[in-house]
PDB file of C-alpha atoms and ligand atoms in Angstrom:
ATOM      1  CA  MET A   1     -12.827  -3.896  19.222  1.00  0.00           C
ATOM      2  CA  ILE A   2     -12.808  -4.917  15.553  1.00  0.00           C
ATOM      3  CA  ASN A   3     -11.434  -1.464  14.727  1.00  0.00           C
ATOM      4  CA  ASP A   4      -8.555  -2.131  17.083  1.00  0.00           C
ATOM      5  CA  LEU A   5      -7.643  -5.355  15.132  1.00  0.00           C
ATOM      6  CA  PHE A   6      -7.882  -3.380  11.878  1.00  0.00           C
ATOM      7  CA  SER A   7      -5.580  -0.558  13.303  1.00  0.00           C
ATOM      8  CA  GLU A   8      -3.170  -3.147  14.668  1.00  0.00           C
ATOM      9  CA  THR A   9      -2.984  -4.827  11.205  1.00  0.00           C
ATOM     10  CA  TRP A  10      -2.030  -1.531   9.471  1.00  0.00           C
ATOM     11  CA  LYS A  11       0.300  -0.532  12.271  1.00  0.00           C
ATOM     12  CA  GLU A  12       2.281  -3.828  12.084  1.00  0.00           C
ATOM     13  CA  LEU A  13       2.372  -3.639   8.267  1.00  0.00           C
ATOM     14  CA  LYS A  14       3.785  -0.103   8.396  1.00  0.00           C
ATOM     15  CA  CYS A  15       6.360  -1.291  10.993  1.00  0.00           C
ATOM     16  CA  GLY A  16       7.454  -3.855   8.435  1.00  0.00           C
ATOM     17  CA  ILE A  17       8.645  -0.938   6.269  1.00  0.00           C
ATOM     18  CA  GLU A  18      10.004   1.279   9.011  1.00  0.00           C
ATOM     19  CA  ASP A  19      11.548  -0.964  11.652  1.00  0.00           C
ATOM     20  CA  SER A  20      14.626  -2.937  10.828  1.00  0.00           C
ATOM     21  CA  GLY A  21      14.211  -6.573  11.918  1.00  0.00           C
ATOM     22  CA  HIS A  22      10.425  -6.389  12.006  1.00  0.00           C
ATOM     23  CA  PRO A  23       9.002  -9.723  10.708  1.00  0.00           C
ATOM     24  CA  PHE A  24       6.612  -8.007   8.383  1.00  0.00           C
ATOM     25  CA  LYS A  25       9.560  -6.742   6.369  1.00  0.00           C
ATOM     26  CA  VAL A  26       9.146  -9.881   4.209  1.00  0.00           C
ATOM     27  CA  CYS A  27       6.140 -11.929   3.142  1.00  0.00           C
ATOM     28  CA  ALA A  28       5.363 -14.852   0.850  1.00  0.00           C
ATOM     29  CA  LEU A  29       3.642 -13.905  -2.452  1.00  0.00           C
ATOM     30  CA  ALA A  30       1.464 -16.560  -4.127  1.00  0.00           C
ATOM     31  CA  SER A  31       0.577 -16.287  -7.797  1.00  0.00           C
ATOM     32  CA  LEU A  32      -1.064 -18.506 -10.303  1.00  0.00           C
ATOM     33  CA  GLU A  33       1.085 -20.138 -13.017  1.00  0.00           C
ATOM     34  CA  GLU A  34      -0.179 -20.442 -16.533  1.00  0.00           C
ATOM     35  CA  SER A  35      -0.554 -24.265 -15.882  1.00  0.00           C
ATOM     36  CA  GLY A  36      -2.994 -23.512 -13.062  1.00  0.00           C
ATOM     37  CA  LYS A  37      -0.469 -24.426 -10.314  1.00  0.00           C
ATOM     38  CA  ILE A  38       0.311 -22.058  -7.472  1.00  0.00           C
ATOM     39  CA  LYS A  39       3.824 -20.553  -6.942  1.00  0.00           C
ATOM     40  CA  GLN A  40       5.014 -18.896  -3.782  1.00  0.00           C
ATOM     41  CA  ARG A  41       8.153 -16.876  -3.059  1.00  0.00           C
ATOM     42  CA  MET A  42       9.436 -14.528  -0.417  1.00  0.00           C
ATOM     43  CA  LEU A  43       9.398 -10.767  -1.167  1.00  0.00           C
ATOM     44  CA  ARG A  44      10.521  -7.717   0.737  1.00  0.00           C
ATOM     45  CA  LEU A  45       7.763  -5.249   1.408  1.00  0.00           C
ATOM     46  CA  ARG A  46       9.065  -1.895   0.122  1.00  0.00           C
ATOM     47  CA  LYS A  47       6.324   0.671   0.515  1.00  0.00           C
ATOM     48  CA  ILE A  48       2.697   1.174   1.556  1.00  0.00           C
ATOM     49  CA  THR A  49       1.371   3.950  -0.680  1.00  0.00           C
ATOM     50  CA  HIS A  50      -1.077   6.797   0.346  1.00  0.00           C
ATOM     51  CA  ASN A  51      -3.796   4.674  -1.324  1.00  0.00           C
ATOM     52  CA  ASP A  52      -3.068   1.719   1.011  1.00  0.00           C
ATOM     53  CA  THR A  53      -1.558  -0.435  -1.678  1.00  0.00           C
ATOM     54  CA  PHE A  54       1.631  -2.493  -1.256  1.00  0.00           C
ATOM     55  CA  LEU A  55       4.734  -2.162  -3.400  1.00  0.00           C
ATOM     56  CA  PHE A  56       7.423  -4.761  -4.022  1.00  0.00           C
ATOM     57  CA  TYR A  57      10.547  -4.650  -6.325  1.00  0.00           C
ATOM     58  CA  THR A  58      11.534  -7.333  -8.660  1.00  0.00           C
ATOM     59  CA  ASP A  59      13.354  -8.228 -11.899  1.00  0.00           C
ATOM     60  CA  ALA A  60      11.065  -7.428 -14.808  1.00  0.00           C
ATOM     61  CA  ARG A  61      12.050 -10.671 -16.434  1.00  0.00           C
ATOM     62  CA  SER A  62      11.139 -12.878 -13.475  1.00  0.00           C
ATOM     63  CA  PHE A  63       8.628 -15.717 -13.638  1.00  0.00           C
ATOM     64  CA  LYS A  64       6.388 -13.921 -11.128  1.00  0.00           C
ATOM     65  CA  VAL A  65       6.155 -10.876 -13.457  1.00  0.00           C
ATOM     66  CA  GLN A  66       5.140 -13.131 -16.395  1.00  0.00           C
ATOM     67  CA  GLN A  67       2.560 -14.938 -14.140  1.00  0.00           C
ATOM     68  CA  LEU A  68       1.128 -11.726 -12.710  1.00  0.00           C
ATOM     69  CA  LYS A  69       0.693 -10.215 -16.159  1.00  0.00           C
ATOM     70  CA  LEU A  70      -1.304 -13.240 -17.198  1.00  0.00           C
ATOM     71  CA  ASN A  71      -3.281 -13.560 -13.952  1.00  0.00           C
ATOM     72  CA  PRO A  72      -3.184 -10.166 -12.208  1.00  0.00           C
ATOM     73  CA  TYR A  73      -4.176 -11.476  -8.815  1.00  0.00           C
ATOM     74  CA  GLY A  74      -1.968 -12.345  -5.857  1.00  0.00           C
ATOM     75  CA  SER A  75      -1.960 -13.145  -2.180  1.00  0.00           C
ATOM     76  CA  VAL A  76       0.687 -12.224   0.397  1.00  0.00           C
ATOM     77  CA  ILE A  77       1.079 -13.664   3.883  1.00  0.00           C
ATOM     78  CA  PHE A  78       2.978 -12.263   6.878  1.00  0.00           C
ATOM     79  CA  TYR A  79       3.658 -13.825  10.268  1.00  0.00           C
ATOM     80  CA  HIS A  80       4.807 -12.182  13.467  1.00  0.00           C
ATOM     81  CA  PRO A  81       6.061 -14.906  15.821  1.00  0.00           C
ATOM     82  CA  LEU A  82       6.089 -12.763  19.033  1.00  0.00           C
ATOM     83  CA  LEU A  83       2.604 -11.402  18.494  1.00  0.00           C
ATOM     84  CA  GLN A  84       1.595 -14.748  16.988  1.00  0.00           C
ATOM     85  CA  LEU A  85      -0.178 -12.701  14.324  1.00  0.00           C
ATOM     86  CA  GLN A  86      -0.803 -13.899  10.792  1.00  0.00           C
ATOM     87  CA  VAL A  87      -1.974 -11.325   8.187  1.00  0.00           C
ATOM     88  CA  SER A  88      -2.938 -12.459   4.792  1.00  0.00           C
ATOM     89  CA  ILE A  89      -3.869 -10.042   2.033  1.00  0.00           C
ATOM     90  CA  CYS A  90      -5.232 -10.766  -1.412  1.00  0.00           C
ATOM     91  CA  GLY A  91      -6.073  -8.483  -4.245  1.00  0.00           C
ATOM     92  CA  LYS A  92      -5.401  -7.293  -7.738  1.00  0.00           C
ATOM     93  CA  VAL A  93      -1.848  -6.768  -8.990  1.00  0.00           C
ATOM     94  CA  VAL A  94      -0.387  -4.140 -11.269  1.00  0.00           C
ATOM     95  CA  VAL A  95       3.106  -4.502 -12.674  1.00  0.00           C
ATOM     96  CA  HIS A  96       4.638  -1.031 -13.164  1.00  0.00           C
ATOM     97  CA  GLU A  97       7.180  -0.578 -15.974  1.00  0.00           C
ATOM     98  CA  GLN A  98       8.085   2.728 -17.506  1.00  0.00           C
ATOM     99  CA  ASP A  99       5.408   4.678 -15.641  1.00  0.00           C
ATOM    100  CA  GLU A 100       5.621   7.249 -12.752  1.00  0.00           C
ATOM    101  CA  ILE A 101       5.681   4.661  -9.979  1.00  0.00           C
ATOM    102  CA  TYR A 102       8.453   2.819 -11.837  1.00  0.00           C
ATOM    103  CA  GLU A 103      10.508   5.978 -12.334  1.00  0.00           C
ATOM    104  CA  ASP A 104      10.170   7.053  -8.652  1.00  0.00           C
ATOM    105  CA  HIS A 105      11.309   3.723  -7.390  1.00  0.00           C
ATOM    106  CA  LYS A 106      14.067   3.160  -9.965  1.00  0.00           C
ATOM    107  CA  LEU A 107      15.786   6.099  -8.325  1.00  0.00           C
ATOM    108  CA  GLU A 108      15.676   4.271  -5.002  1.00  0.00           C
ATOM    109  CA  ILE A 109      17.548   1.269  -6.351  1.00  0.00           C
ATOM    110  CA  GLU A 110      20.109   3.057  -8.490  1.00  0.00           C
ATOM    111  CA  GLY A 111      23.498   2.997  -6.821  1.00  0.00           C
ATOM    112  CA  ARG A 112      22.259   0.612  -4.085  1.00  0.00           C
ATOM    113  CA  SER A 113      20.805  -2.637  -5.236  1.00  0.00           C
ATOM    114  CA  VAL A 114      21.166  -2.601  -9.057  1.00  0.00           C
ATOM    115  CA  GLN A 115      22.801  -6.056  -8.758  1.00  0.00           C
ATOM    116  CA  ASP A 116      19.415  -7.561  -8.233  1.00  0.00           C
ATOM    117  CA  TYR A 117      18.243  -6.374 -11.692  1.00  0.00           C
ATOM    118  CA  ASN A 118      21.220  -6.417 -14.077  1.00  0.00           C
ATOM    119  CA  THR A 119      22.094  -9.974 -14.900  1.00  0.00           C
ATOM    120  CA  LYS A 120      22.595 -10.513 -18.638  1.00  0.00           C
ATOM    121  CA  SER A 121      20.444 -13.637 -18.690  1.00  0.00           C
ATOM    122  CA  PRO A 122      17.012 -13.610 -17.072  1.00  0.00           C
ATOM    123  CA  PRO A 123      16.602 -14.898 -13.485  1.00  0.00           C
ATOM    124  CA  GLY A 124      15.698 -18.584 -13.388  1.00  0.00           C
ATOM    125  CA  LYS A 125      17.679 -19.452 -16.500  1.00  0.00           C
ATOM    126  CA  LYS A 126      19.648 -22.745 -16.115  1.00  0.00           C
ATOM    127  CA  ILE A 127      23.465 -22.337 -15.842  1.00  0.00           C
ATOM    128  CA  LYS A 128      26.211 -24.975 -15.396  1.00  0.00           C
ATOM    129  CA  ASN A 129      28.236 -23.075 -12.784  1.00  0.00           C
ATOM    130  CA  PRO A 130      26.960 -20.586 -10.182  1.00  0.00           C
ATOM    131  CA  ILE A 131      29.716 -18.144 -11.096  1.00  0.00           C
ATOM    132  CA  ASP A 132      28.526 -18.045 -14.651  1.00  0.00           C
ATOM    133  CA  VAL A 133      26.615 -14.776 -14.127  1.00  0.00           C
ATOM    134  CA  THR A 134      27.393 -11.835 -16.330  1.00  0.00           C
ATOM    135  CA  ARG A 135      26.061  -8.366 -15.458  1.00  0.00           C
ATOM    136  CA  THR A 136      25.246  -5.530 -17.807  1.00  0.00           C
ATOM    137  CA  ARG A 137      24.490  -1.837 -17.387  1.00  0.00           C
ATOM    138  CA  GLU A 138      20.858  -2.508 -18.334  1.00  0.00           C
ATOM    139  CA  LEU A 139      18.296  -2.509 -15.437  1.00  0.00           C
ATOM    140  CA  HIS A 140      15.437  -4.971 -15.704  1.00  0.00           C
ATOM    141  CA  PHE A 141      13.467  -3.510 -12.826  1.00  0.00           C
ATOM    142  CA  SER A 142       9.816  -3.419 -12.151  1.00  0.00           C
ATOM    143  CA  VAL A 143       7.445  -2.598  -9.318  1.00  0.00           C
ATOM    144  CA  ILE A 144       4.692  -5.005  -8.276  1.00  0.00           C
ATOM    145  CA  GLU A 145       1.704  -3.246  -6.687  1.00  0.00           C
ATOM    146  CA  LEU A 146      -0.820  -5.231  -4.677  1.00  0.00           C
ATOM    147  CA  ILE A 147      -4.193  -3.517  -4.342  1.00  0.00           C
ATOM    148  CA  PRO A 148      -5.832  -5.179  -1.349  1.00  0.00           C
ATOM    149  CA  GLU A 149      -9.391  -6.445  -1.625  1.00  0.00           C
ATOM    150  CA  GLN A 150      -9.418  -8.601   1.471  1.00  0.00           C
ATOM    151  CA  ILE A 151      -7.211  -8.724   4.615  1.00  0.00           C
ATOM    152  CA  ASP A 152      -7.468 -11.719   7.004  1.00  0.00           C
ATOM    153  CA  TYR A 153      -6.292 -11.360  10.578  1.00  0.00           C
ATOM    154  CA  LEU A 154      -5.571 -14.308  12.854  1.00  0.00           C
ATOM    155  CA  LYS A 155      -3.986 -14.060  16.306  1.00  0.00           C
ATOM    156  CA  LEU A 156      -3.052 -17.369  17.834  1.00  0.00           C
ATOM    157  CA  ARG A 157      -3.521 -17.120  21.506  1.00  0.00           C
ATOM    158  CA  ALA A 158      -4.509 -19.722  24.049  1.00  0.00           C
ATOM    159  CA  GLU A 159      -8.074 -20.906  23.579  1.00  0.00           C
ATOM    160  CA  PRO A 160     -10.749 -19.625  23.960  1.00  0.00           C
ATOM    161  CA  ASN A 161      -9.252 -16.245  23.020  1.00  0.00           C
ATOM    162  CA  ARG A 162      -8.024 -16.981  19.602  1.00  0.00           C
ATOM    163  CA  LEU A 163      -8.963 -14.038  17.324  1.00  0.00           C
ATOM    164  CA  ARG A 164      -9.902 -14.184  13.737  1.00  0.00           C
ATOM    165  CA  ALA A 165     -11.272 -11.369  11.618  1.00  0.00           C
ATOM    166  CA  THR A 166     -11.618 -10.388   7.932  1.00  0.00           C
ATOM    167  CA  PHE A 167     -11.635  -6.930   6.396  1.00  0.00           C
ATOM    168  CA  THR A 168     -13.149  -6.545   2.966  1.00  0.00           C
ATOM    169  CA  LYS A 169     -12.737  -3.466   0.782  1.00  0.00           C
ATOM    170  CA  THR A 170     -15.994  -1.986  -0.433  1.00  0.00           C
ATOM    171  CA  GLU A 171     -17.019   1.204  -2.295  1.00  0.00           C
ATOM    172  CA  GLU A 172     -17.569   2.851   1.035  1.00  0.00           C
ATOM    173  CA  GLY A 173     -14.409   1.682   2.879  1.00  0.00           C
ATOM    174  CA  TRP A 174     -13.538  -1.443   4.778  1.00  0.00           C
ATOM    175  CA  ASP A 175     -16.154  -3.906   5.929  1.00  0.00           C
ATOM    176  CA  LYS A 176     -14.912  -5.524   9.097  1.00  0.00           C
ATOM    177  CA  THR A 177     -16.175  -8.699  10.822  1.00  0.00           C
ATOM    178  CA  PHE A 178     -15.010 -11.263  13.321  1.00  0.00           C
ATOM    179  CA  LEU A 179     -14.859 -14.934  12.137  1.00  0.00           C
ATOM    180  CA  VAL A 180     -15.021 -18.179  14.038  1.00  0.00           C
ATOM    181  CA  PRO A 181     -11.357 -19.019  14.525  1.00  0.00           C
TER     182      PRO A 181
HETATM  183  C1  LIG B   1      13.994 -13.091   2.577  1.00  0.00           C
HETATM  184  C2  LIG B   1      13.863 -12.959   1.035  1.00  0.00           C
HETATM  185  C3  LIG B   1      13.534 -11.797   0.507  1.00  0.00           C
HETATM  186  C4  LIG B   1      13.369 -11.696  -0.892  1.00  0.00           C
HETATM  187  N1  LIG B   1      13.001 -10.511  -1.469  1.00  0.00           N
HETATM  188  C5  LIG B   1      12.779 -10.440  -2.827  1.00  0.00           C
HETATM  189  C6  LIG B   1      12.292  -9.243  -3.353  1.00  0.00           C
HETATM  190  O1  LIG B   1      12.103  -8.205  -2.742  1.00  0.00           O
HETATM  191  N2  LIG B   1      12.136  -9.243  -4.722  1.00  0.00           N
HETATM  192  C7  LIG B   1      12.353 -10.339  -5.516  1.00  0.00           C
HETATM  193  O2  LIG B   1      12.140 -10.260  -6.707  1.00  0.00           O
HETATM  194  N3  LIG B   1      12.805 -11.452  -5.010  1.00  0.00           N
HETATM  195  C8  LIG B   1      13.051 -11.612  -3.646  1.00  0.00           C
HETATM  196  N4  LIG B   1      13.493 -12.744  -3.125  1.00  0.00           N
HETATM  197  C9  LIG B   1      13.764 -13.866  -4.018  1.00  0.00           C
HETATM  198  C10 LIG B   1      12.380 -14.521  -4.320  1.00  0.00           C
HETATM  199  O3  LIG B   1      11.869 -15.245  -3.141  1.00  0.00           O
HETATM  200  C11 LIG B   1      12.446 -15.509  -5.520  1.00  0.00           C
HETATM  201  O4  LIG B   1      13.321 -16.600  -5.272  1.00  0.00           O
HETATM  202  C12 LIG B   1      12.861 -14.825  -6.827  1.00  0.00           C
HETATM  203  O5  LIG B   1      12.281 -13.525  -6.872  1.00  0.00           O
HETATM  204  C13 LIG B   1      12.413 -15.600  -8.040  1.00  0.00           C
HETATM  205  O6  LIG B   1      10.976 -15.771  -8.010  1.00  0.00           O
HETATM  206  P1  LIG B   1      10.122 -16.152  -9.296  1.00  0.00           P
HETATM  207  O7  LIG B   1      10.976 -17.136 -10.131  1.00  0.00           O
HETATM  208  O8  LIG B   1       8.889 -16.758  -8.771  1.00  0.00           O
HETATM  209  O9  LIG B   1       9.942 -14.905 -10.074  1.00  0.00           O
HETATM  210  C14 LIG B   1      13.631 -12.864  -1.691  1.00  0.00           C
HETATM  211  C15 LIG B   1      13.986 -14.032  -1.117  1.00  0.00           C
HETATM  212  C16 LIG B   1      14.122 -14.074   0.279  1.00  0.00           C
HETATM  213  C17 LIG B   1      14.528 -15.432   0.901  1.00  0.00           C
END
């Protein structure tokens, strides 16, 4: 049965990429600020790679990129309200800039969503007026890759059937166990 939960987790995560309107299309990413405080923000899940890592797109100058370069560790959380399924994933983060993954995904955004990466000033800079945003031809794009080390599964169903499990990546594969909910 634990294998069913594991399969369900990956199935729903993949649906987040493939099915429009699927609640796993977006998640909250938590990272550690230099001050030691935690910061969270929503991100769209863009791809699950052949190595079962998760890719996200962002502006290379964003605060999250600065934070993730200093503390290359993050946690994302998804919730599916109909299934009442929470999936939380933590692991190491790699920020891709000017490498093969970056080049492949830069092609995806060119001509479509360049507006998200071409402001003259970096995202998060204070401005007096919201229309004071100048764009340039320069793309400040980067790909965030989350390499999962642990995946937590929680399905909220009427007691006593609440289901909680954790999957931990090991050298041999995934170690899977139920937990007390
Ligand atoms: C539904 C939703 C999806 C979002 N998707 C992304 C995304 O894919 N990439 C991104 O950089 N920001 C995305 N954002 C904006 C981020 O939540 C955040 O406000 C922004 O990236 C700045 O974060 P930072 O200052 O921590 O770097 C999204 C926001 C929402 C509400």
